[in-house]
CSV table of C-alpha atoms and ligand atoms in Angstrom, one decimal:
chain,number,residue,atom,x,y,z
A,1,UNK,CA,16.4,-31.3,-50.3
A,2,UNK,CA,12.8,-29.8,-50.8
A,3,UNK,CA,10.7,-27.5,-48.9
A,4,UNK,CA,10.4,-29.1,-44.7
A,5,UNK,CA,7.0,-30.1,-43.5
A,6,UNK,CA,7.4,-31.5,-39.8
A,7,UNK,CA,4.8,-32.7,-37.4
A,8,UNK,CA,6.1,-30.9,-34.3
A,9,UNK,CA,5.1,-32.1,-30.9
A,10,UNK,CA,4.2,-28.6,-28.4
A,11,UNK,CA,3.5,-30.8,-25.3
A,12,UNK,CA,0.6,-30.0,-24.1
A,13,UNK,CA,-0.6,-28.2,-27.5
A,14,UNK,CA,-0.6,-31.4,-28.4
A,15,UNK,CA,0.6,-32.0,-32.0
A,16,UNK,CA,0.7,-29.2,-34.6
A,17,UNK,CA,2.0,-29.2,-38.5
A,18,UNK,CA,4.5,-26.4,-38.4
A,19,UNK,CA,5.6,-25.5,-41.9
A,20,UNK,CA,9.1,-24.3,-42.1
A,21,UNK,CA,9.9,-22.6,-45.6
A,22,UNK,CA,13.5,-23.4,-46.2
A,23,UNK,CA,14.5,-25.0,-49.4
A,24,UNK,CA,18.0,-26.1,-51.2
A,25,UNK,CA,18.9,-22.6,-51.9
A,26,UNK,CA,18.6,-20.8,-48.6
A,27,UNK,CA,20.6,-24.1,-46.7
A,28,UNK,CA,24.1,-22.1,-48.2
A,29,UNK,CA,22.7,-19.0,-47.4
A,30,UNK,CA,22.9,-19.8,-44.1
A,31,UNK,CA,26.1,-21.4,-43.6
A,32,UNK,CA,27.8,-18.5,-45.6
A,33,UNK,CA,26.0,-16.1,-42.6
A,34,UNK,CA,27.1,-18.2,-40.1
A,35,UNK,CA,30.6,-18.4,-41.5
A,36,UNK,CA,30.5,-14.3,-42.1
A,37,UNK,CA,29.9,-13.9,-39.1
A,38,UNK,CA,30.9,-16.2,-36.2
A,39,UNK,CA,33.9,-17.4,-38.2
A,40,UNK,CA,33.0,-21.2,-38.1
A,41,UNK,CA,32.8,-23.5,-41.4
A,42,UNK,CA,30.0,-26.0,-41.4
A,43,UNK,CA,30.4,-27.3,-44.4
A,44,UNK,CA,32.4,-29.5,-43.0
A,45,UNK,CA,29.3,-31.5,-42.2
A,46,UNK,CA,27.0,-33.6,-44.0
A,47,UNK,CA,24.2,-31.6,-45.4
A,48,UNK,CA,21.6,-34.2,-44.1
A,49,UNK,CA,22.8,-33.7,-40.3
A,50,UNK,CA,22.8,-29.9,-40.3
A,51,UNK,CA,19.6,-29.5,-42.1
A,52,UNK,CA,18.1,-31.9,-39.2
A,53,UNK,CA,19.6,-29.5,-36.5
A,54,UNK,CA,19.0,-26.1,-38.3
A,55,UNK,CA,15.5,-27.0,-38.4
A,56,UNK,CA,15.2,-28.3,-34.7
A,57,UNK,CA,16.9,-24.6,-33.9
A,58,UNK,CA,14.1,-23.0,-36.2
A,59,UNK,CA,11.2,-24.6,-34.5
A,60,UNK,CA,12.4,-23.8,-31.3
A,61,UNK,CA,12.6,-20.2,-31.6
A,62,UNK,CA,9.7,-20.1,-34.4
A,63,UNK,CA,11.0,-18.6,-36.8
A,64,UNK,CA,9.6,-20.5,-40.1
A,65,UNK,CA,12.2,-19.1,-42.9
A,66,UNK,CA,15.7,-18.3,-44.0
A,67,UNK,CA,15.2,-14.2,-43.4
A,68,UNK,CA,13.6,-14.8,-40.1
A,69,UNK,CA,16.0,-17.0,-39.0
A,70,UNK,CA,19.5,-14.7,-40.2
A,71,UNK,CA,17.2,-11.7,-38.4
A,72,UNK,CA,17.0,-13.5,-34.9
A,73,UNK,CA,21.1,-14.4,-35.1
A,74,UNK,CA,21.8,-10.8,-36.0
A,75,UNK,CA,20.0,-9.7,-33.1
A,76,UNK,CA,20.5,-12.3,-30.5
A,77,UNK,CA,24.1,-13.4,-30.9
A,78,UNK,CA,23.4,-15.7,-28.4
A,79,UNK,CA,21.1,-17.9,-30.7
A,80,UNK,CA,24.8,-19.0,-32.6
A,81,UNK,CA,25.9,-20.8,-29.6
A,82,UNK,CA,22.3,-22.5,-29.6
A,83,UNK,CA,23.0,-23.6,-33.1
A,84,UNK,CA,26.6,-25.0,-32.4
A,85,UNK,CA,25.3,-26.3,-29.1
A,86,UNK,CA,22.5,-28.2,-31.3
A,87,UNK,CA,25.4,-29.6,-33.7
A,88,UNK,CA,27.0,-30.7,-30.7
A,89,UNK,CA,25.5,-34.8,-30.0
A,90,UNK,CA,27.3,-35.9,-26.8
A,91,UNK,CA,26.1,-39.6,-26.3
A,92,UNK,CA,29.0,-41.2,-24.6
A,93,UNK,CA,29.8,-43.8,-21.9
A,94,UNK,CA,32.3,-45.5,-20.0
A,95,UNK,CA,33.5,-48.5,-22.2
A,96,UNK,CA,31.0,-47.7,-24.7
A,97,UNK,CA,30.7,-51.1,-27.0
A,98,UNK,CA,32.5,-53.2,-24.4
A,99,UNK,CA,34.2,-55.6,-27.3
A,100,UNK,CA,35.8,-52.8,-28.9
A,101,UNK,CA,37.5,-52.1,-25.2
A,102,UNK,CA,38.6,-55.8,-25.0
A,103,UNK,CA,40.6,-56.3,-28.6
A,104,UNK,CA,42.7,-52.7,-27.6
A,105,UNK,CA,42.7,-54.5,-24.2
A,106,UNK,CA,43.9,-58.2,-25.7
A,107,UNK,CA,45.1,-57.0,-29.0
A,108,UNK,CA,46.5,-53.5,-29.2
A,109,UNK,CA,48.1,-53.2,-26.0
A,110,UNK,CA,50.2,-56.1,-25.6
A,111,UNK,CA,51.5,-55.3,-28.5
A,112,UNK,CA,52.3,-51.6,-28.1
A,113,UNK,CA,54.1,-52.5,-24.7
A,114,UNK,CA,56.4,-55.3,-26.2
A,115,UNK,CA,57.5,-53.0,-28.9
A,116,UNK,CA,57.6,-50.4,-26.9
A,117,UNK,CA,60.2,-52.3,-24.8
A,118,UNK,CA,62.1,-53.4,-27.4
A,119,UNK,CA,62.5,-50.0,-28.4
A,120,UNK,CA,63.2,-48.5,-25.2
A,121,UNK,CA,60.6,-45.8,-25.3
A,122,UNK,CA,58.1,-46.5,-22.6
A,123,UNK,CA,55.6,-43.6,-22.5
A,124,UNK,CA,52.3,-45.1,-24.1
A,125,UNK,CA,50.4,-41.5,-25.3
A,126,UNK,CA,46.6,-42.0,-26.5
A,127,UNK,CA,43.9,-39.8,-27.8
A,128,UNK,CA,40.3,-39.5,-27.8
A,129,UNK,CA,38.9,-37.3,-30.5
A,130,UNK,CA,35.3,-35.6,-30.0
A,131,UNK,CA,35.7,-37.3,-26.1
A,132,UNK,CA,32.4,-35.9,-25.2
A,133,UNK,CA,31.6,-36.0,-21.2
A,134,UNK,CA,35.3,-37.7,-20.7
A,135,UNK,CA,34.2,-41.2,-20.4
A,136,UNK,CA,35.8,-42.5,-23.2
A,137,UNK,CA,39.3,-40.9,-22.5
A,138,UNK,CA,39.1,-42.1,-18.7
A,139,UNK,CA,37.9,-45.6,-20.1
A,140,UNK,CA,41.3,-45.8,-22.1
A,141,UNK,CA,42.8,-44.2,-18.8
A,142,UNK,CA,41.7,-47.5,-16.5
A,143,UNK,CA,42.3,-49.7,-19.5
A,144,UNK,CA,45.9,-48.9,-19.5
A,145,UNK,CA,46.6,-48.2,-15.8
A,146,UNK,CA,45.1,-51.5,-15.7
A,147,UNK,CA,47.2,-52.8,-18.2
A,148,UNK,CA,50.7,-51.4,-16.5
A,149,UNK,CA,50.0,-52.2,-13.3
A,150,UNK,CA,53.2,-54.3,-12.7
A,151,UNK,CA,55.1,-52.1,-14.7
A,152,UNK,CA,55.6,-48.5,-13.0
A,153,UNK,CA,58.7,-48.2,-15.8
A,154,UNK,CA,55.7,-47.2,-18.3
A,155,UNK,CA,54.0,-43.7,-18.2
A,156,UNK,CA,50.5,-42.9,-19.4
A,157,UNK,CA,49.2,-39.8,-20.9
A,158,UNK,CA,46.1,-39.0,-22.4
A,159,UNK,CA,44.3,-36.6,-24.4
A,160,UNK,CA,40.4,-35.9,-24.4
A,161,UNK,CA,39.4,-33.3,-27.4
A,162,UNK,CA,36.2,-31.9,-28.0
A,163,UNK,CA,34.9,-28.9,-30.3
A,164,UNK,CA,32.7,-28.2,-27.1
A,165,UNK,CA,34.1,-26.6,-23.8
A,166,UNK,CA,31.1,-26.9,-21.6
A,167,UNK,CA,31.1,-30.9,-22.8
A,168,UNK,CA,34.9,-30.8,-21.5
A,169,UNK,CA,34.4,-28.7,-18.7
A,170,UNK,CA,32.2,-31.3,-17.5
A,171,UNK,CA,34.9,-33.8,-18.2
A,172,UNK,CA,37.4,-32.3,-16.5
A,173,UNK,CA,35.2,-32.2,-13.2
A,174,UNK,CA,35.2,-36.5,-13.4
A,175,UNK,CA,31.7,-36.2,-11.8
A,176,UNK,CA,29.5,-38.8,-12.5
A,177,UNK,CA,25.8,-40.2,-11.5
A,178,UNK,CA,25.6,-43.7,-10.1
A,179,UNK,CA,23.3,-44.4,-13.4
A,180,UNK,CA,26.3,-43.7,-15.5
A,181,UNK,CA,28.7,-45.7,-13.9
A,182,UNK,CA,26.2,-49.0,-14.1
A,183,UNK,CA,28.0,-50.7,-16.9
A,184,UNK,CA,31.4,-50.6,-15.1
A,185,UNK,CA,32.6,-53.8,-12.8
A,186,UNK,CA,32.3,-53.4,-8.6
A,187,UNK,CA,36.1,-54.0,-8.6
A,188,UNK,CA,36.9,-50.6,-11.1
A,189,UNK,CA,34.3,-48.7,-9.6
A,190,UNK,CA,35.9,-49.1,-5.7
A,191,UNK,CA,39.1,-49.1,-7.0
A,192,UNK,CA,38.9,-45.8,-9.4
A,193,UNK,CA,35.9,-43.9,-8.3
A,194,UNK,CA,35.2,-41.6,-4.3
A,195,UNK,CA,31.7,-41.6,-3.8
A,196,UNK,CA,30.3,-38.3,-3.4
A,197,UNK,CA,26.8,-39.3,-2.2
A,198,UNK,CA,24.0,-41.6,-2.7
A,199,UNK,CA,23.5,-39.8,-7.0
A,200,UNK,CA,26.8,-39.0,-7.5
A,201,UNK,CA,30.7,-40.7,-7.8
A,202,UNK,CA,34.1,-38.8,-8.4
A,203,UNK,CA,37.2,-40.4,-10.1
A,204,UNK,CA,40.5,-40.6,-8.1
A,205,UNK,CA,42.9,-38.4,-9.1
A,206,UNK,CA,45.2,-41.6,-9.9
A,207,UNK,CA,43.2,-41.5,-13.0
A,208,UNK,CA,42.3,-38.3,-13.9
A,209,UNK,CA,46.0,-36.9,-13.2
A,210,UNK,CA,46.6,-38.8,-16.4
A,211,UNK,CA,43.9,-37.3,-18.7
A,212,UNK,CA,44.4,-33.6,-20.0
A,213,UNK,CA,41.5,-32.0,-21.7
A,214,UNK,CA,41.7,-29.4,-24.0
A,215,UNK,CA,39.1,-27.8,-26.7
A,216,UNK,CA,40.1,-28.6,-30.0
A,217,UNK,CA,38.0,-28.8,-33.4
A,218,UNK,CA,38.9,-31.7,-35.8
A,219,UNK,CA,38.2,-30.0,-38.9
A,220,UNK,CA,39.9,-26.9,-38.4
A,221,UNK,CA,42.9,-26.8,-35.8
A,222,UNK,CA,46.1,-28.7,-36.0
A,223,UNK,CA,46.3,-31.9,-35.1
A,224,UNK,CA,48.2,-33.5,-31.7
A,225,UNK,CA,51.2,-35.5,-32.4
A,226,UNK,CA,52.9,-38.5,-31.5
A,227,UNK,CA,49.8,-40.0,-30.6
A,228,UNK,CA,50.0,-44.8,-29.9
A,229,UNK,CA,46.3,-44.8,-30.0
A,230,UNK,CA,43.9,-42.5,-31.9
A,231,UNK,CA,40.1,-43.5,-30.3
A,232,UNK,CA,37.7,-41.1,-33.1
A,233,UNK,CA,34.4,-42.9,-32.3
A,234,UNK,CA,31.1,-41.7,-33.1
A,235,UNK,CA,31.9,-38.4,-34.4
A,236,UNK,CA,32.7,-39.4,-38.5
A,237,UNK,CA,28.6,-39.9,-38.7
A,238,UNK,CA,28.5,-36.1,-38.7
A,239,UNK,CA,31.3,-35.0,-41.2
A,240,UNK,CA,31.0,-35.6,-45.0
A,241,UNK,CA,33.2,-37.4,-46.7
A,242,UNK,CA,35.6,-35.1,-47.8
A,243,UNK,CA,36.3,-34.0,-44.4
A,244,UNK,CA,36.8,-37.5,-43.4
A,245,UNK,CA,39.3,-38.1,-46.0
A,246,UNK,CA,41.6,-35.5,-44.7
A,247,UNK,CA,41.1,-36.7,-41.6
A,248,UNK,CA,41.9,-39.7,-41.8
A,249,UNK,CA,45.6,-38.5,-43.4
A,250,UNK,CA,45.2,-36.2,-40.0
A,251,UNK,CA,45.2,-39.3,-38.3
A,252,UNK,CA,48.0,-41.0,-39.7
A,253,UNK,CA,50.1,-38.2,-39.2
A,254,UNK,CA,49.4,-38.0,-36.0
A,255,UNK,CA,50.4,-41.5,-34.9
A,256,UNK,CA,53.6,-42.8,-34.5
A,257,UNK,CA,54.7,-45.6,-37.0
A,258,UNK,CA,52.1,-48.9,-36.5
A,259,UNK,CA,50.1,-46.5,-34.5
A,260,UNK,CA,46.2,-47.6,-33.9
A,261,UNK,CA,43.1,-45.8,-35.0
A,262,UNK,CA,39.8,-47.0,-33.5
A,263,UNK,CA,36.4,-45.5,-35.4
A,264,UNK,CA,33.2,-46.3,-34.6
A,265,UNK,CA,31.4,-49.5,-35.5
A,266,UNK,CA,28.5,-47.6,-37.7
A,267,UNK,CA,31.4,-45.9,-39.5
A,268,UNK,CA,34.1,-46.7,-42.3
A,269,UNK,CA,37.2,-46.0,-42.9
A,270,UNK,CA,38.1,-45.3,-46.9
A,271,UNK,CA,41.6,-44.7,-46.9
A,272,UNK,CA,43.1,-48.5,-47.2
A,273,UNK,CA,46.4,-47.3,-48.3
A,274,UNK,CA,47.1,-45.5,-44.5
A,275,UNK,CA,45.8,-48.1,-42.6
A,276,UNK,CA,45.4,-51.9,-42.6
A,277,UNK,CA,42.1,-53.8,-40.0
A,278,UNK,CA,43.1,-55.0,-37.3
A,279,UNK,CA,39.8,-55.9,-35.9
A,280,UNK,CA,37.4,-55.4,-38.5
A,281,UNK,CA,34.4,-55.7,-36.7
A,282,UNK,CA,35.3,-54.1,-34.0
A,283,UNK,CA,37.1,-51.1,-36.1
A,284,UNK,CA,40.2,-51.3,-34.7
A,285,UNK,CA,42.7,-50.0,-37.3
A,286,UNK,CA,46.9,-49.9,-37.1
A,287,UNK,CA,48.4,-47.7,-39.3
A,288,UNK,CA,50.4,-49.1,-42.4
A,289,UNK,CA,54.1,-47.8,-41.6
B,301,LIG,C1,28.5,-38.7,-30.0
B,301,LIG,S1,29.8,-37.9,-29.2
B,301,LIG,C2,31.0,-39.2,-29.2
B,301,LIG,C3,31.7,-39.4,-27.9
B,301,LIG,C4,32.6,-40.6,-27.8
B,301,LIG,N1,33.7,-40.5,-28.8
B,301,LIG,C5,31.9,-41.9,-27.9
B,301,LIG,O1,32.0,-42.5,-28.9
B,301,LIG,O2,31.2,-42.2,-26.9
B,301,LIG,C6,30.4,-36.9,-30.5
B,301,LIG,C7,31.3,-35.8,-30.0
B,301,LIG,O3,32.0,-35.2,-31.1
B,301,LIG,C8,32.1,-33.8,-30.9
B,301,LIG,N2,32.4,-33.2,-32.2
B,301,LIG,C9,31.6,-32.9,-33.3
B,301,LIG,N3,32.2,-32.3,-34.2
B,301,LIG,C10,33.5,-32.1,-33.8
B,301,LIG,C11,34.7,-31.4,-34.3
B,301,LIG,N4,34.6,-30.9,-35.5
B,301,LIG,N5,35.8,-31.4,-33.6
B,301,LIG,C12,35.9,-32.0,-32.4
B,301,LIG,N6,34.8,-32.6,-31.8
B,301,LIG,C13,33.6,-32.7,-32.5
B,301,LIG,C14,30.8,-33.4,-30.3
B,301,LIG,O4,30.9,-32.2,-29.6
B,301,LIG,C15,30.5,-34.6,-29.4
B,301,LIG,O5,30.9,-34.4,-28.1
């Protein structure tokens, strides 16, 4: 990684070449500082991805080199939670990739609720990892209430995660604009959603009762248990590899036996011996045993 020219655009400045003088050597420099002291290890993540953010964070408080940039977090502590907020891409929406929804919706849970019967255990627990907003946990929410309709014998439960808490405490709110909800059928949207006003729709507590939040980073903190379905989409793209092979063995604990693990289509999933595709294309993954 060399020296960082950028052409930065200052609105009505109009455009300015703003050089920022961080190189190779300084990039470890700063995540030792950040690690000394705020505690958090970023080199978890790829080196490509944090550069990008570091240096969006350095334009937008000026300052153009390692030292200036350690000075401003030493003295505005604040600027630390810019930085993690910066690492922090929460692109999400309900259903997102629509044909991924309808293999765990033809596939995965039909199968999941006949062996579940045959084994007698009929609590169906699911998790989405890095669940930004919350749409993609209350997607697999209405998917599976959905899904049990005619069978009140089965219970629901599941579990959004996210390394960020105002992300979540969004989520837990179930607030949503009429814009976001634009993808989603009439029928779900009467059926699950109170509208709030003319911008703005809430989700029934019939939903959102089975969803529980809670902040929880991938990389360092324990991982749930127990878990039928593992949902870890679009949140890979920002770990390197050797994060995402442990992981992935994070995963595998974490699911029962034949569990599923669903990544995101841009991503890829190394460790063939833990689990077997299900849906290639669609990245929908069953663990092994
Ligand atoms: C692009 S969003 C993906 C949301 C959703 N899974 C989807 O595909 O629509 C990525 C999310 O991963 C979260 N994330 C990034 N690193 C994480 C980590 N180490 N632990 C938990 N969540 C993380 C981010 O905060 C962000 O909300």
């Amino acid at each position: 990684m060399n020296q960082a020219t950028l052409n930065v655009d200052y609105g009505y400045y109009g455009y300015m070449e703003e050089k920022i003088e961080i190189n190779e050597k300084d990039f470890p420099r700063i995540i030792d500082f950040i690690h000394d002291h705020n505690g958090m290890d970023l080199s978890a993540y790829r080196q490509n991805f944090l550069f990008r953010r570091l240096r969006l964070r350095m334009l937008a408080t000026r300052t153009k080199n390692y030292q200036e940039y350690t000075g401003l977090l030493e003295r505005k502590p604040d600027e630390f939670n810019k930085f993690l907020d910066a690492l922090s891409i929460n692109v999400t929406e309900f259903f997102r990739d629509p044909d991924v929804f309808d293999v765990v919706k033809k596939t995965v849970i039909p199968e999941l609720i006949q062996r579940k019967e045959a084994g007698g255990n009929k609590v169906i627990r699911v998790w989405s990892a890095g669940c930004a907003y919350g749409q993609e946990a209350y997607s697999l929410a209405i998917l599976l209430k959905e899904a049990v309709s005619e069978r009140p014998d089965f219970l629901i439960r599941v579990w959004g995660t996210d390394v960020d808490g105002d992300a979540l405490e969004k989520a837990e709110k179930a607030e949503y604009r009429a814009r976001d909800l634009k993808e989603l059928s009439k029928d779900i949207v009467e059926r699950y959603f109170s509208r709030l006003n003319d911008e703005s729709y809430r989700l029934k507590e019939e939903i959102t009762d089975m969803v529980k939040f809670q902040r929880h980073n991938l990389i360092n903190d324990p991982s749930l248990k127990f878990m039928d379905i593992i949902f870890c989409r679009n949140v890979l793209i920002y770990i390197s590899h050797d994060q995402q092979h442990l992981l992935f063995h994070k995963f595998s604990e974490a699911l029962h036996s034949r569990g599923y693990l669903v990544i995101g289509k841009v991503e890829t999933i190394w460790e063939k011996d833990l689990f077997v595709p299900v849906e290639p294309k669609q990245k929908v993954y069953q663990k092994v045993k």
